[in-house]
Short mmCIF file of C-alpha atoms and ligand atoms in Angstrom, two decimals:
data_model
loop_
_atom_site.label_atom_id
_atom_site.label_comp_id
_atom_site.label_asym_id
_atom_site.label_seq_id
_atom_site.Cartn_x
_atom_site.Cartn_y
_atom_site.Cartn_z
CA UNK A 1 17.55 6.17 16.35
CA UNK A 2 17.30 7.75 13.02
CA UNK A 3 20.48 7.80 10.95
CA UNK A 4 21.96 11.40 11.05
CA UNK A 5 21.01 13.95 8.31
CA UNK A 6 24.35 14.07 7.03
CA UNK A 7 23.37 10.76 5.28
CA UNK A 8 20.59 12.48 3.59
CA UNK A 9 22.32 14.35 0.79
CA UNK A 10 20.99 17.95 0.26
CA UNK A 11 18.24 17.61 -2.41
CA UNK A 12 15.79 19.56 -4.48
CA UNK A 13 12.26 17.71 -4.26
CA UNK A 14 9.82 18.58 -7.19
CA UNK A 15 6.27 17.59 -6.86
CA UNK A 16 4.04 17.34 -10.26
CA UNK A 17 0.72 17.52 -8.98
CA UNK A 18 1.84 19.67 -6.11
CA UNK A 19 -1.68 21.19 -5.27
CA UNK A 20 -3.20 17.63 -5.34
CA UNK A 21 -4.96 15.77 -2.91
CA UNK A 22 -1.71 13.26 -2.51
CA UNK A 23 0.74 15.87 -2.17
CA UNK A 24 -1.20 18.07 0.29
CA UNK A 25 -2.55 15.05 2.32
CA UNK A 26 0.55 12.82 2.36
CA UNK A 27 3.59 14.16 0.45
CA UNK A 28 4.09 17.36 2.24
CA UNK A 29 3.30 16.58 5.58
CA UNK A 30 5.71 13.58 5.43
CA UNK A 31 8.22 16.02 4.55
CA UNK A 32 7.48 18.18 7.22
CA UNK A 33 7.75 15.44 9.71
CA UNK A 34 11.38 14.67 8.22
CA UNK A 35 12.18 18.32 8.78
CA UNK A 36 10.87 18.01 12.03
CA UNK A 37 13.15 14.97 12.97
CA UNK A 38 15.89 17.03 11.59
CA UNK A 39 16.15 14.85 8.60
CA UNK A 40 16.25 17.56 5.78
CA UNK A 41 19.63 19.01 5.10
CA UNK A 42 19.50 23.15 5.23
CA UNK A 43 19.80 23.48 1.46
CA UNK A 44 16.80 21.30 0.73
CA UNK A 45 14.00 23.01 -1.39
CA UNK A 46 10.62 21.78 -1.97
CA UNK A 47 8.82 22.96 -5.12
CA UNK A 48 4.97 22.39 -5.76
CA UNK A 49 4.08 22.31 -9.56
CA UNK A 50 0.41 22.49 -10.93
CA UNK A 51 -1.36 24.25 -13.95
CA UNK A 52 -3.46 26.90 -12.12
CA UNK A 53 -1.98 30.29 -11.25
CA UNK A 54 -1.19 30.41 -7.36
CA UNK A 55 1.09 32.74 -5.51
CA UNK A 56 3.74 30.70 -3.19
CA UNK A 57 2.19 32.71 -0.13
CA UNK A 58 -1.02 31.02 -0.72
CA UNK A 59 0.28 27.76 -1.52
CA UNK A 60 2.21 27.78 1.68
CA UNK A 61 -1.09 28.74 3.72
CA UNK A 62 -2.63 25.27 2.11
CA UNK A 63 0.40 23.31 2.89
CA UNK A 64 0.30 24.68 6.49
CA UNK A 65 -3.25 23.72 6.78
CA UNK A 66 -2.63 20.40 5.62
CA UNK A 67 0.44 19.73 7.93
CA UNK A 68 -1.41 20.80 10.80
CA UNK A 69 -4.38 18.72 9.70
CA UNK A 70 -2.05 15.48 9.48
CA UNK A 71 -0.22 16.13 12.55
CA UNK A 72 -1.86 14.51 15.76
CA UNK A 73 -2.25 16.40 18.83
CA UNK A 74 0.98 18.43 19.94
CA UNK A 75 2.91 17.42 16.93
CA UNK A 76 2.97 20.71 15.10
CA UNK A 77 5.80 23.07 15.79
CA UNK A 78 5.87 26.36 14.80
CA UNK A 79 9.72 26.80 14.71
CA UNK A 80 10.08 23.92 12.54
CA UNK A 81 7.34 24.97 10.36
CA UNK A 82 8.94 28.48 9.71
CA UNK A 83 12.03 26.54 8.61
CA UNK A 84 9.94 24.13 6.09
CA UNK A 85 7.72 26.94 4.76
CA UNK A 86 10.87 28.70 3.75
CA UNK A 87 11.83 25.73 1.64
CA UNK A 88 8.58 25.75 -0.40
CA UNK A 89 7.76 27.35 -3.57
CA UNK A 90 4.83 26.97 -5.96
CA UNK A 91 5.34 26.91 -9.74
CA UNK A 92 2.78 27.29 -12.30
CA UNK A 93 3.73 24.62 -14.84
CA UNK A 94 1.59 22.78 -17.50
CA UNK A 95 3.22 19.35 -17.53
CA UNK A 96 2.26 18.93 -21.02
CA UNK A 97 3.61 21.91 -22.41
CA UNK A 98 7.30 21.78 -23.20
CA UNK A 99 7.71 25.55 -22.96
CA UNK A 100 6.55 25.60 -19.53
CA UNK A 101 9.59 23.98 -18.11
CA UNK A 102 11.68 26.79 -18.35
CA UNK A 103 9.83 28.10 -15.13
CA UNK A 104 11.22 25.14 -13.57
CA UNK A 105 14.40 25.48 -14.98
CA UNK A 106 14.95 29.12 -13.77
CA UNK A 107 13.45 28.20 -10.30
CA UNK A 108 16.26 25.46 -10.10
CA UNK A 109 19.18 27.24 -11.02
CA UNK A 110 21.63 27.66 -8.10
CA UNK A 111 25.41 27.66 -8.28
CA UNK A 112 25.47 24.38 -6.31
CA UNK A 113 23.47 21.93 -8.07
CA UNK A 114 21.53 19.58 -5.66
CA UNK A 115 20.16 16.27 -6.47
CA UNK A 116 16.78 16.37 -7.69
CA UNK A 117 13.82 14.07 -6.93
CA UNK A 118 10.99 14.32 -9.22
CA UNK A 119 7.61 12.97 -7.70
CA UNK A 120 5.12 12.41 -10.30
CA UNK A 121 1.82 12.78 -8.40
CA UNK A 122 -0.05 13.04 -11.69
CA UNK A 123 -2.05 10.74 -13.83
CA UNK A 124 0.03 7.99 -15.45
CA UNK A 125 -0.39 9.23 -18.85
CA UNK A 126 1.57 12.04 -18.02
CA UNK A 127 4.55 10.12 -16.53
CA UNK A 128 6.45 9.41 -19.89
CA UNK A 129 5.45 13.05 -21.05
CA UNK A 130 7.00 14.64 -18.01
CA UNK A 131 10.31 12.63 -18.22
CA UNK A 132 10.62 13.64 -21.70
CA UNK A 133 10.11 17.38 -21.48
CA UNK A 134 12.21 17.69 -18.29
CA UNK A 135 14.94 15.72 -20.01
CA UNK A 136 14.77 17.99 -23.17
CA UNK A 137 14.75 20.99 -20.92
CA UNK A 138 18.02 19.78 -19.53
CA UNK A 139 16.89 19.20 -16.07
CA UNK A 140 18.04 15.80 -15.53
CA UNK A 141 21.49 14.65 -14.37
CA UNK A 142 22.68 11.17 -14.16
CA UNK A 143 22.15 10.98 -10.26
CA UNK A 144 18.69 12.39 -10.16
CA UNK A 145 15.48 10.18 -9.54
CA UNK A 146 11.95 9.79 -10.45
CA UNK A 147 8.95 8.58 -8.18
CA UNK A 148 6.05 7.08 -9.96
CA UNK A 149 2.80 7.09 -7.84
CA UNK A 150 0.61 4.27 -8.65
CA UNK A 151 -1.58 3.26 -10.76
CA UNK A 152 1.10 2.52 -13.20
CA UNK A 153 -1.11 2.19 -16.14
CA UNK A 154 -4.43 0.65 -16.29
CA UNK A 155 -3.38 -3.02 -17.87
CA UNK A 156 -0.12 -4.64 -18.59
CA UNK A 157 0.30 -2.96 -22.06
CA UNK A 158 -0.27 0.72 -20.58
CA UNK A 159 2.19 -0.23 -17.75
CA UNK A 160 4.84 -1.60 -20.15
CA UNK A 161 4.51 1.32 -22.24
CA UNK A 162 5.12 3.84 -19.30
CA UNK A 163 7.92 1.91 -18.02
CA UNK A 164 9.41 2.10 -21.60
CA UNK A 165 8.87 5.60 -21.81
CA UNK A 166 10.18 6.54 -18.28
CA UNK A 167 12.95 4.04 -18.67
CA UNK A 168 14.32 5.97 -21.94
CA UNK A 169 15.18 8.73 -19.22
CA UNK A 170 15.81 7.25 -16.19
CA UNK A 171 17.34 4.05 -15.53
CA UNK A 172 15.85 1.31 -13.36
CA UNK A 173 17.92 2.05 -10.36
CA UNK A 174 16.80 5.69 -10.33
CA UNK A 175 13.01 4.81 -10.97
CA UNK A 176 11.15 4.56 -7.57
CA UNK A 177 7.85 3.06 -7.99
CA UNK A 178 5.94 3.57 -4.91
CA UNK A 179 3.48 1.47 -3.07
CA UNK A 180 2.96 3.23 0.27
CA UNK A 181 1.94 -0.15 1.97
CA UNK A 182 5.63 -0.95 1.83
CA UNK A 183 6.45 1.84 3.79
CA UNK A 184 4.06 1.22 6.61
CA UNK A 185 5.67 0.07 9.76
CA UNK A 186 3.67 -2.93 10.24
CA UNK A 187 4.29 -4.23 6.99
CA UNK A 188 7.93 -3.78 7.21
CA UNK A 189 7.45 -5.78 10.64
CA UNK A 190 6.20 -8.68 8.67
CA UNK A 191 9.83 -9.08 7.32
CA UNK A 192 11.13 -8.75 10.98
CA UNK A 193 8.72 -11.20 12.04
CA UNK A 194 9.56 -14.06 9.32
CA UNK A 195 13.21 -13.30 9.06
CA UNK A 196 14.48 -12.15 12.51
CA UNK A 197 12.76 -15.02 14.26
CA UNK A 198 13.31 -18.81 14.07
CA UNK A 199 10.22 -19.97 15.42
CA UNK A 200 7.76 -19.32 12.41
CA UNK A 201 9.85 -20.42 9.53
CA UNK A 202 9.32 -24.12 10.08
CA UNK A 203 5.78 -23.82 10.54
CA UNK A 204 5.45 -21.37 7.45
CA UNK A 205 4.15 -23.77 4.81
CA UNK A 206 1.35 -25.91 3.72
CA UNK A 207 1.82 -28.82 6.02
CA UNK A 208 0.96 -26.47 8.65
CA UNK A 209 -0.82 -23.54 7.53
CA UNK A 210 -4.51 -24.01 6.69
CA UNK A 211 -5.05 -20.74 4.67
CA UNK A 212 -4.38 -16.98 4.88
CA UNK A 213 -6.71 -14.14 4.88
CA UNK A 214 -5.78 -10.52 3.82
CA UNK A 215 -8.41 -7.93 4.45
CA UNK A 216 -7.99 -4.29 3.73
CA UNK A 217 -11.28 -2.54 4.79
CA UNK A 218 -12.11 0.96 4.70
CA UNK A 219 -14.75 2.94 6.15
CA UNK A 220 -14.61 5.85 3.60
CA UNK A 221 -16.05 5.99 0.05
CA UNK A 222 -14.27 7.42 -2.78
CA UNK A 223 -13.99 11.06 -1.34
CA UNK A 224 -14.14 13.40 -4.17
CA UNK A 225 -11.69 10.93 -6.21
CA UNK A 226 -14.45 9.71 -8.33
CA UNK A 227 -12.86 10.57 -11.72
CA UNK A 228 -9.99 8.63 -10.89
CA UNK A 229 -11.65 5.77 -9.29
CA UNK A 230 -14.11 5.19 -11.93
CA UNK A 231 -11.23 4.27 -14.09
CA UNK A 232 -9.77 1.91 -11.73
CA UNK A 233 -12.07 0.14 -9.27
CA UNK A 234 -11.01 -1.90 -6.37
CA UNK A 235 -8.99 -4.36 -8.34
CA UNK A 236 -6.64 -1.85 -9.94
CA UNK A 237 -6.61 0.42 -6.89
CA UNK A 238 -5.94 -1.87 -4.13
CA UNK A 239 -5.20 -5.51 -5.31
CA UNK A 240 -2.83 -4.98 -8.22
CA UNK A 241 -0.52 -3.36 -5.96
CA UNK A 242 -0.96 -3.07 -2.16
CA UNK A 243 -2.65 -6.51 -1.48
CA UNK A 244 -0.41 -8.18 -3.86
CA UNK A 245 2.81 -6.84 -1.99
CA UNK A 246 1.45 -7.99 1.13
CA UNK A 247 0.70 -11.43 -0.05
CA UNK A 248 4.33 -11.51 -1.51
CA UNK A 249 5.76 -10.63 1.99
CA UNK A 250 3.81 -13.53 3.56
CA UNK A 251 4.53 -16.05 0.76
CA UNK A 252 8.18 -15.11 -0.31
CA UNK A 253 11.36 -17.45 0.43
CA UNK A 254 14.01 -15.89 2.74
CA UNK A 255 16.00 -13.54 0.58
CA UNK A 256 19.80 -13.98 1.00
CA UNK A 257 19.80 -10.58 2.64
CA UNK A 258 17.71 -7.54 3.12
CA UNK A 259 18.61 -5.54 -0.07
CA UNK A 260 16.75 -4.48 -2.97
CA UNK A 261 17.73 -7.32 -5.43
CA UNK A 262 17.57 -10.05 -3.28
CA UNK A 263 13.98 -9.04 -1.70
CA UNK A 264 12.67 -8.19 -5.06
CA UNK A 265 13.51 -11.14 -6.50
CA UNK A 266 11.95 -13.40 -4.07
CA UNK A 267 8.85 -11.23 -4.35
CA UNK A 268 8.69 -11.75 -7.99
CA UNK A 269 8.87 -15.43 -7.74
CA UNK A 270 5.73 -15.31 -5.66
CA UNK A 271 3.93 -13.16 -8.27
CA UNK A 272 5.12 -15.42 -10.82
CA UNK A 273 3.78 -18.39 -8.83
CA UNK A 274 0.07 -17.12 -8.45
CA UNK A 275 -2.06 -19.73 -10.17
CA UNK A 276 -4.00 -17.87 -13.05
CA UNK A 277 -7.52 -17.00 -12.59
CA UNK A 278 -8.97 -17.42 -16.17
CA UNK A 279 -12.49 -16.41 -17.34
CA UNK A 280 -13.81 -19.74 -16.78
CA UNK A 281 -12.86 -19.52 -13.16
CA UNK A 282 -13.75 -15.78 -12.37
CA UNK A 283 -17.33 -16.51 -11.27
CA UNK A 284 -15.95 -19.22 -8.59
CA UNK A 285 -13.01 -17.60 -7.28
CA UNK A 286 -13.70 -13.76 -7.34
CA UNK A 287 -16.41 -11.59 -6.07
CA UNK A 288 -17.04 -8.15 -6.98
CA UNK A 289 -19.24 -5.54 -5.41
CA UNK A 290 -20.53 -2.08 -5.22
CA UNK A 291 -21.97 -0.02 -2.30
CA UNK A 292 -25.50 0.96 -2.31
CA UNK A 293 -26.65 3.43 0.23
CA UNK A 294 -26.42 2.55 3.71
CA UNK A 295 -25.21 3.47 7.29
CA UNK A 296 -21.55 3.86 8.40
CA UNK A 297 -20.57 4.73 11.97
CA UNK A 298 -24.44 5.36 12.41
CA UNK A 299 -24.26 8.11 9.60
CA UNK A 300 -26.37 7.56 6.32
CA UNK A 301 -24.13 7.54 3.50
CA UNK A 302 -25.13 7.68 -0.30
CA UNK A 303 -24.68 4.90 -2.85
CA UNK A 304 -21.46 4.72 -4.86
CA UNK A 305 -23.23 5.82 -8.01
CA UNK A 306 -24.66 8.70 -6.08
CA UNK A 307 -21.44 9.81 -4.49
CA UNK A 308 -19.79 10.03 -7.99
CA UNK A 309 -22.78 11.80 -9.48
CA UNK A 310 -23.65 9.68 -12.52
CA UNK A 311 -27.30 8.83 -13.28
CA UNK A 312 -26.48 6.42 -15.98
CA UNK A 313 -25.25 3.85 -13.47
CA UNK A 314 -21.75 2.25 -13.11
CA UNK A 315 -20.07 -1.02 -13.36
CA UNK A 316 -17.04 -0.09 -11.08
CA UNK A 317 -16.09 -2.32 -8.30
CA UNK A 318 -15.79 -0.92 -4.69
CA UNK A 319 -15.13 -4.40 -3.42
CA UNK A 320 -13.22 -7.46 -4.34
CA UNK A 321 -12.56 -10.88 -2.79
CA UNK A 322 -10.54 -13.44 -4.35
CA UNK A 323 -9.32 -16.78 -3.50
CA UNK A 324 -6.05 -16.89 -4.79
CA UNK A 325 -3.32 -19.92 -4.72
CA UNK A 326 0.55 -19.65 -4.91
CA UNK A 327 1.49 -22.59 -7.01
CA UNK A 328 4.82 -23.54 -5.59
CA UNK A 329 6.44 -26.26 -3.26
CA UNK A 330 6.00 -24.45 -0.16
CA UNK A 331 2.24 -23.27 -0.61
CA UNK A 332 0.48 -25.44 -2.87
CA UNK A 333 -3.10 -26.14 -1.80
CA UNK A 334 -3.31 -23.10 0.70
CA UNK A 335 -5.81 -20.71 -0.20
CA UNK A 336 -4.98 -17.05 0.18
CA UNK A 337 -8.18 -15.07 0.50
CA UNK A 338 -7.77 -11.43 -0.46
CA UNK A 339 -10.75 -9.05 0.41
CA UNK A 340 -10.84 -5.14 0.20
CA UNK A 341 -13.75 -2.82 0.20
CA UNK A 342 -14.93 0.93 0.69
CA UNK A 343 -17.60 1.61 3.14
CA UNK A 344 -17.12 -1.43 5.20
CA UNK A 345 -18.36 -1.32 8.89
CA UNK A 346 -14.68 -0.38 10.03
CA UNK A 347 -11.21 0.76 9.07
CA UNK A 348 -8.80 -2.41 9.30
CA UNK A 349 -6.11 -3.85 7.42
CA UNK A 350 -5.18 -7.39 8.78
CA UNK A 351 -3.70 -10.57 7.92
CA UNK A 352 -4.90 -13.79 9.43
CA UNK A 353 -2.62 -16.95 9.16
CA UNK A 354 -4.74 -19.78 10.26
CA UNK A 355 -2.87 -22.96 11.02
CA UNK A 356 -4.21 -26.53 11.10
CA UNK A 357 -6.17 -28.02 13.70
CA UNK A 358 -4.72 -30.20 16.16
CA UNK A 359 -3.84 -33.80 14.67
CA UNK A 360 -5.88 -35.44 17.84
CA UNK A 361 -7.73 -34.12 20.71
CA UNK A 362 -6.95 -35.77 24.12
CA UNK A 363 -9.54 -33.74 26.01
CA UNK A 364 -13.10 -34.88 26.27
CA UNK A 365 -16.24 -33.08 24.98
CA UNK A 366 -16.73 -31.13 28.19
CA UNK A 367 -13.53 -29.19 27.45
CA UNK A 368 -15.28 -27.77 24.43
CA UNK A 369 -14.23 -27.63 20.47
CA UNK A 370 -10.68 -27.28 19.69
CA UNK A 371 -9.95 -24.06 17.63
CA UNK A 372 -6.70 -23.90 15.57
CA UNK A 373 -4.05 -21.44 16.22
CA UNK A 374 -4.27 -18.20 14.66
CA UNK A 375 -1.45 -15.55 14.00
CA UNK A 376 -3.16 -12.24 13.47
CA UNK A 377 -1.01 -9.52 12.05
CA UNK A 378 -2.71 -6.01 12.23
CA UNK A 379 -1.37 -3.62 9.73
CA UNK A 380 -3.70 -0.75 10.93
CA UNK A 381 -5.16 0.70 13.16
CA UNK A 382 -3.37 -0.37 16.26
CA UNK A 383 -0.53 -2.07 14.61
CA UNK A 384 0.29 -5.24 16.39
CA UNK A 385 0.61 -9.03 16.28
CA UNK A 386 -1.82 -11.61 18.17
CA UNK A 387 -0.95 -15.24 18.43
CA UNK A 388 -4.17 -17.25 19.41
CA UNK A 389 -3.62 -20.27 21.43
CA UNK A 390 -5.85 -22.68 23.16
CA UNK A 391 -5.89 -22.04 26.88
CA UNK A 392 -7.41 -23.38 30.07
CA UNK A 393 -10.06 -21.23 31.54
CA UNK A 394 -9.02 -20.62 35.02
CA UNK A 395 -10.73 -21.80 38.22
CA UNK A 396 -12.68 -25.19 38.88
CA UNK A 397 -14.98 -26.95 36.68
CA UNK A 398 -12.53 -29.05 34.96
CA UNK A 399 -10.49 -28.79 31.97
CA UNK A 400 -12.27 -26.14 29.91
CA UNK A 401 -10.57 -24.74 26.81
CA UNK A 402 -10.82 -21.29 25.04
CA UNK A 403 -8.74 -19.63 22.35
CA UNK A 404 -7.18 -16.58 23.85
CA UNK A 405 -4.54 -13.99 22.48
CA UNK A 406 -0.82 -13.33 23.19
CA UNK A 407 -0.83 -10.07 22.27
CA UNK A 408 2.06 -7.41 20.97
CA UNK A 409 0.84 -3.99 20.65
CA UNK A 410 3.50 -1.83 19.01
CA UNK A 411 2.44 1.46 20.50
CA UNK A 412 2.34 -0.19 24.04
CA UNK A 413 5.72 -1.79 23.71
CA UNK A 414 7.71 0.92 21.94
CA UNK A 415 5.73 4.13 23.17
CA UNK A 416 7.11 6.04 20.07
CA UNK A 417 5.31 7.93 17.11
CA UNK A 418 4.88 5.31 14.27
CA UNK A 419 5.92 7.24 11.23
CA UNK A 420 3.50 7.74 8.13
CA UNK A 421 4.77 5.43 5.17
CA UNK A 422 5.67 8.08 2.97
CA UNK A 423 8.12 9.60 5.50
CA UNK A 424 10.03 6.44 5.23
CA UNK A 425 9.82 6.06 1.64
CA UNK A 426 10.58 9.50 0.66
CA UNK A 427 13.76 9.59 2.49
CA UNK A 428 14.75 6.36 0.71
CA UNK A 429 14.33 7.78 -2.50
CA UNK A 430 16.87 10.50 -1.69
CA UNK A 431 19.15 8.06 0.10
CA UNK A 432 18.86 5.76 -3.06
CA UNK A 433 17.42 2.69 -1.46
CA UNK A 434 14.93 1.12 -3.69
CA UNK A 435 14.20 -1.88 -1.34
CA UNK A 436 10.75 -0.82 -0.66
CA UNK A 437 9.76 0.19 -4.12
CA UNK A 438 8.32 -2.16 -6.98
CA UNK A 439 10.73 -3.02 -9.72
CA UNK A 440 9.44 -2.97 -13.42
CA UNK A 441 9.32 -6.80 -13.48
CA UNK A 442 7.11 -7.17 -10.20
CA UNK A 443 4.54 -4.50 -11.24
CA UNK A 444 4.40 -6.32 -14.71
CA UNK A 445 3.94 -9.69 -13.24
CA UNK A 446 1.13 -8.19 -10.95
CA UNK A 447 -0.75 -7.19 -14.19
CA UNK A 448 -0.10 -10.44 -15.88
CA UNK A 449 -2.23 -12.19 -12.91
CA UNK A 450 -4.76 -9.27 -12.76
CA UNK A 451 -5.62 -9.02 -16.36
CA UNK A 452 -7.39 -12.19 -16.79
CA UNK A 453 -9.57 -11.38 -13.89
CA UNK A 454 -10.39 -8.11 -15.49
CA UNK A 455 -11.07 -9.77 -18.81
CA UNK A 456 -13.22 -12.62 -17.12
CA UNK A 457 -15.57 -9.84 -15.54
CA UNK A 458 -15.80 -8.14 -18.69
CA UNK A 459 -16.67 -11.28 -20.66
CA UNK A 460 -19.26 -12.18 -18.01
CA UNK A 461 -21.19 -9.08 -18.54
CA UNK A 462 -22.38 -9.40 -15.05
CA UNK A 463 -22.32 -6.02 -12.83
CA UNK A 464 -20.85 -5.97 -9.70
CA UNK A 465 -23.05 -7.29 -6.73
CA UNK A 466 -24.46 -4.56 -4.57
CA UNK A 467 -23.66 -4.41 -0.75
CA UNK A 468 -25.33 -2.00 1.72
CA UNK A 469 -22.68 0.65 2.94
CA UNK A 470 -21.76 -0.40 6.38
CA UNK A 471 -21.44 -4.21 5.58
CA UNK A 472 -18.78 -6.49 4.99
CA UNK A 473 -19.56 -6.74 1.10
CA UNK A 474 -21.95 -8.84 -0.85
CA UNK A 475 -23.04 -12.09 0.73
CA UNK A 476 -21.18 -13.83 -2.25
CA UNK A 477 -18.02 -12.90 -0.35
CA UNK A 478 -19.06 -15.15 2.60
CA UNK A 479 -20.31 -17.91 0.05
CA UNK A 480 -16.91 -17.75 -1.56
CA UNK A 481 -14.98 -18.72 1.52
CA UNK A 482 -17.85 -20.94 2.97
CA UNK A 483 -17.56 -23.04 -0.09
CA UNK A 484 -14.20 -24.23 1.18
CA UNK A 485 -15.72 -24.98 4.76
CA UNK A 486 -14.09 -21.56 6.12
CA UNK A 487 -15.10 -18.20 7.18
CA UNK A 488 -13.84 -14.57 7.27
CA UNK A 489 -12.31 -13.77 10.76
CA UNK A 490 -15.10 -11.80 11.91
CA UNK A 491 -17.40 -14.68 11.28
CA UNK A 492 -15.33 -17.37 12.63
CA UNK A 493 -15.02 -16.18 16.17
C1 LIG B 1 -4.44 4.18 -2.00
C2 LIG B 1 -5.81 4.06 -2.81
O1 LIG B 1 -3.39 3.79 -2.76
O2 LIG B 1 -4.57 3.80 -0.71
C3 LIG B 1 -7.19 4.50 -2.00
O3 LIG B 1 -5.69 4.66 -3.97
C4 LIG B 1 -7.09 3.95 -0.61
O4 LIG B 1 -8.29 4.39 -2.54
C5 LIG B 1 -5.63 4.19 0.32
O5 LIG B 1 -8.06 4.72 0.24
C6 LIG B 1 -5.66 3.39 1.36
O6 LIG B 1 -4.45 3.83 2.14
P1 LIG B 1 -4.13 3.51 3.58
O7 LIG B 1 -2.98 4.06 3.82
O8 LIG B 1 -5.30 4.57 4.04
O9 LIG B 1 -4.68 2.17 3.84
#
């Protein structure tokens, strides 16, 4: 049951970068869906801001196309759409020009001032600038919020500088640093799995768990985001935020309660416990790759360098694998293998928790080799949980064993639409609940771990290894895990 709309205060939602890819593909469709679920109180308005001239009527057409494209079959509702469209306004604002903010001030003016949520879907260099100019224009009241899209800077120093600048205007409890992975249903379910069930906790440690794998594989390439991606690469784009956040949820201690401080305190401790990977270890513990031309889904696709249109070659990685360790009492010695890449054979985000083998096998050889238990948490697509257990193959022929899954599919069990991550998170912003957002110290702790890896790569002078699009990354990725006598889930059978 959704909480009643009355719990969501009426608000004005102001999107800088309102005509960009993120706003059109994710943010506005998410707000449309919330309107469809009667979650937007009647006075709510939504302002899309960008530099180019555009009439609101044309903007509304673009947003409609985006909402139709995002809605799965039958979900688009014309009545809701006309209500939603009436909330939209496009404003031509140059975020870096203080004079431009008068346009926004005039548009926001109304007798009953609403709560304002400023969503900064721009390059991070503008985050501080926008906050300063909006503040100087008198647009920010004590209860207003700001939402910062990732990436928050490109290293620890730039991230701290942004946080300082934004923090000069918005206090920490009004700063929402978004990591949309935390809004995914299946990621939230990880917390339910661990902390609303008793059976796993006693097994959740180095005594029982052999290793953990976290894979976020995408079929897509960089899709017109080359300019951004060139400055980021997979390590900054996926590992520094999404993958480390998922790792935190797997590795954290039970928080005292499910609230913003307690949950984030425990995640922070995990980030602080990550064993540093220094320059001398990057060759052994990390692999970076870049896709060459290949075939994905039966279709030929170009190499990364061709996709972004560079002739001079580029050293940006589109694939990373890392053997990480959490150096604390619970996890010492348990490898966490992280892997993410673009142009992989399939789109899948999945966590595999591999338990240790049985201490002694009572069955004879004809039963077959034993295979250790494995818990697979599928974040997307087909969200669900599988617990692989050894079972007897039915029928005559004696005791023959095979590992088979106990299956929980969220779609089949709950038969309800799984909301997009941004739907939940945007409503949390206006409700003022930062539990699923990153606190400043978390972001900075993540950079502290990531930065030596970037430095090590730079110092080595080695370019990323190539892999053919449509494969699971460079062969060095299989070697990374094979060195420990293990294999990635798809190879392990
Ligand atoms: C974004 C990255 O944060 O996450 C993209 O910038 C990536 O490069 C995307 O494609 C993946 O998100 P999802 O929800 O499709 O797994």
